[in-house]
Amino acid sequence: QVQLVESGGGLVQAGGSLRLSCAASGRTFTSYAMAWFRQPPGREREFVAGISWDGGRKYYGDSVKGRFTIYRDNAKNTVDLQMNSLKSEDTAVYYCAAEPGGWGHADSAFDYWGQGTQVTVSS
């Protein structure tokens, strides 16, 4: 089992950057593929980015390709999301998720979730 805690959310102007971080507990971090999802106000949750256990495979939602980058540091048990060129439509609660033994793509089964961190982009 793994527990996830997100940080780094906040208010940023359109065109700016923000970096989210997710800290995972436990000693088996490399057993999990990791991902970031988001839920905009009044809308369903959507996949943002995913990364395999070793960082060798990365996946991105169409709306963030070229602007967001996902990283993981297995020595520190963290997964980060670097968000550049932010737009007002990126405003959402961002969630970190863990998938046991998978690859971290959008259709994966993510069993563990963090509590979320709010990102607000002002236009």
GROMACS .gro file of C-alpha atoms in nm:
model
  123
    1GLN     CA    1   0.000   0.000   0.000
    2VAL     CA    2   0.116   0.355  -0.066
    3GLN     CA    3   0.006   0.693   0.062
    4LEU     CA    4   0.033   1.000  -0.158
    5VAL     CA    5   0.057   1.365  -0.061
    6GLU     CA    6   0.052   1.642  -0.321
    7SER     CA    7   0.199   1.989  -0.281
    8GLY     CA    8   0.288   2.291  -0.491
    9GLY     CA    9  -0.051   2.412  -0.601
   10GLY     CA   10  -0.150   2.777  -0.596
   11LEU     CA   11  -0.251   3.080  -0.797
   12VAL     CA   12  -0.054   3.172  -1.109
   13GLN     CA   13  -0.109   3.404  -1.402
   14ALA     CA   14  -0.173   3.274  -1.749
   15GLY     CA   15   0.154   3.203  -1.927
   16GLY     CA   16   0.330   3.127  -1.603
   17SER     CA   17   0.472   2.806  -1.460
   18LEU     CA   18   0.411   2.588  -1.158
   19ARG     CA   19   0.564   2.264  -1.034
   20LEU     CA   20   0.359   2.012  -0.843
   21SER     CA   21   0.514   1.743  -0.630
   22CYS     CA   22   0.375   1.417  -0.495
   23ALA     CA   23   0.546   1.239  -0.207
   24ALA     CA   24   0.482   0.868  -0.165
   25SER     CA   25   0.520   0.671   0.154
   26GLY     CA   26   0.643   0.314   0.172
   27ARG     CA   27   0.947   0.127   0.056
   28THR     CA   28   0.812  -0.009  -0.270
   29PHE     CA   29   0.778   0.308  -0.475
   30THR     CA   30   0.936   0.140  -0.777
   31SER     CA   31   0.650  -0.112  -0.777
   32TYR     CA   32   0.416   0.160  -0.898
   33ALA     CA   33   0.362   0.352  -1.213
   34MET     CA   34   0.255   0.705  -1.126
   35ALA     CA   35   0.029   0.963  -1.282
   36TRP     CA   36  -0.130   1.301  -1.245
   37PHE     CA   37  -0.499   1.362  -1.303
   38ARG     CA   38  -0.703   1.677  -1.271
   39GLN     CA   39  -1.064   1.773  -1.218
   40PRO     CA   40  -1.171   2.116  -1.343
   41PRO     CA   41  -1.472   2.282  -1.177
   42GLY     CA   42  -1.795   2.114  -1.281
   43ARG     CA   43  -1.621   1.861  -1.503
   44GLU     CA   44  -1.504   1.502  -1.484
   45ARG     CA   45  -1.159   1.398  -1.380
   46GLU     CA   46  -0.913   1.368  -1.667
   47PHE     CA   47  -0.572   1.215  -1.723
   48VAL     CA   48  -0.284   1.463  -1.737
   49ALA     CA   49   0.037   1.262  -1.742
   50GLY     CA   50   0.175   0.922  -1.644
   51ILE     CA   51   0.517   0.766  -1.596
   52SER     CA   52   0.638   0.407  -1.571
   53TRP     CA   53   0.815   0.272  -1.265
   54ASP     CA   54   1.160   0.347  -1.406
   55GLY     CA   55   1.073   0.673  -1.580
   56GLY     CA   56   1.135   0.516  -1.917
   57ARG     CA   57   0.783   0.564  -2.047
   58LYS     CA   58   0.582   0.883  -2.022
   59TYR     CA   59   0.230   0.958  -2.138
   60TYR     CA   60   0.046   1.287  -2.169
   61GLY     CA   61  -0.307   1.404  -2.224
   62ASP     CA   62  -0.358   1.587  -2.553
   63SER     CA   63  -0.435   1.917  -2.385
   64VAL     CA   64  -0.101   1.935  -2.202
   65LYS     CA   65   0.143   1.786  -2.453
   66GLY     CA   66   0.439   2.016  -2.507
   67ARG     CA   67   0.359   2.222  -2.196
   68PHE     CA   68   0.370   1.977  -1.905
   69THR     CA   69   0.645   1.731  -1.810
   70ILE     CA   70   0.628   1.449  -1.559
   71TYR     CA   71   0.934   1.337  -1.362
   72ARG     CA   72   0.999   1.085  -1.089
   73ASP     CA   73   1.282   1.043  -0.842
   74ASN     CA   74   1.284   0.688  -0.708
   75ALA     CA   75   1.549   0.771  -0.451
   76LYS     CA   76   1.321   1.033  -0.296
   77ASN     CA   77   0.987   0.860  -0.365
   78THR     CA   78   0.852   1.161  -0.547
   79VAL     CA   79   0.681   1.235  -0.876
   80ASP     CA   80   0.666   1.591  -1.004
   81LEU     CA   81   0.465   1.769  -1.269
   82GLN     CA   82   0.628   2.072  -1.429
   83MET     CA   83   0.360   2.290  -1.583
   84ASN     CA   84   0.459   2.564  -1.826
   85SER     CA   85   0.262   2.807  -2.042
   86LEU     CA   86  -0.036   2.770  -1.814
   87LYS     CA   87  -0.381   2.857  -1.941
   88SER     CA   88  -0.702   2.940  -1.759
   89GLU     CA   89  -0.840   2.602  -1.868
   90ASP     CA   90  -0.567   2.432  -1.664
   91THR     CA   91  -0.747   2.547  -1.350
   92ALA     CA   92  -0.838   2.233  -1.157
   93VAL     CA   93  -0.771   2.019  -0.856
   94TYR     CA   94  -0.468   1.806  -0.941
   95TYR     CA   95  -0.439   1.453  -0.806
   96CYS     CA   96  -0.146   1.217  -0.784
   97ALA     CA   97  -0.221   0.848  -0.841
   98ALA     CA   98  -0.034   0.517  -0.820
   99GLU     CA   99  -0.083   0.205  -1.031
  100PRO     CA  100   0.062  -0.120  -0.897
  101GLY     CA  101   0.280  -0.295  -1.151
  102GLY     CA  102   0.162  -0.104  -1.456
  103TRP     CA  103   0.286   0.151  -1.705
  104GLY     CA  104   0.101   0.463  -1.603
  105HIS     CA  105  -0.102   0.530  -1.917
  106ALA     CA  106  -0.446   0.685  -1.925
  107ASP     CA  107  -0.637   0.356  -1.927
  108SER     CA  108  -0.449   0.203  -1.636
  109ALA     CA  109  -0.609   0.106  -1.306
  110PHE     CA  110  -0.486   0.349  -1.045
  111ASP     CA  111  -0.559   0.210  -0.701
  112TYR     CA  112  -0.416   0.485  -0.481
  113TRP     CA  113  -0.491   0.856  -0.482
  114GLY     CA  114  -0.376   1.166  -0.302
  115GLN     CA  115  -0.606   1.431  -0.157
  116GLY     CA  116  -0.544   1.677  -0.438
  117THR     CA  117  -0.395   2.025  -0.469
  118GLN     CA  118  -0.568   2.326  -0.621
  119VAL     CA  119  -0.419   2.503  -0.921
  120THR     CA  120  -0.581   2.827  -1.030
  121VAL     CA  121  -0.468   3.010  -1.343
  122SER     CA  122  -0.584   3.368  -1.374
  123SER     CA  123  -0.629   3.519  -1.719
   0.00000   0.00000   0.00000
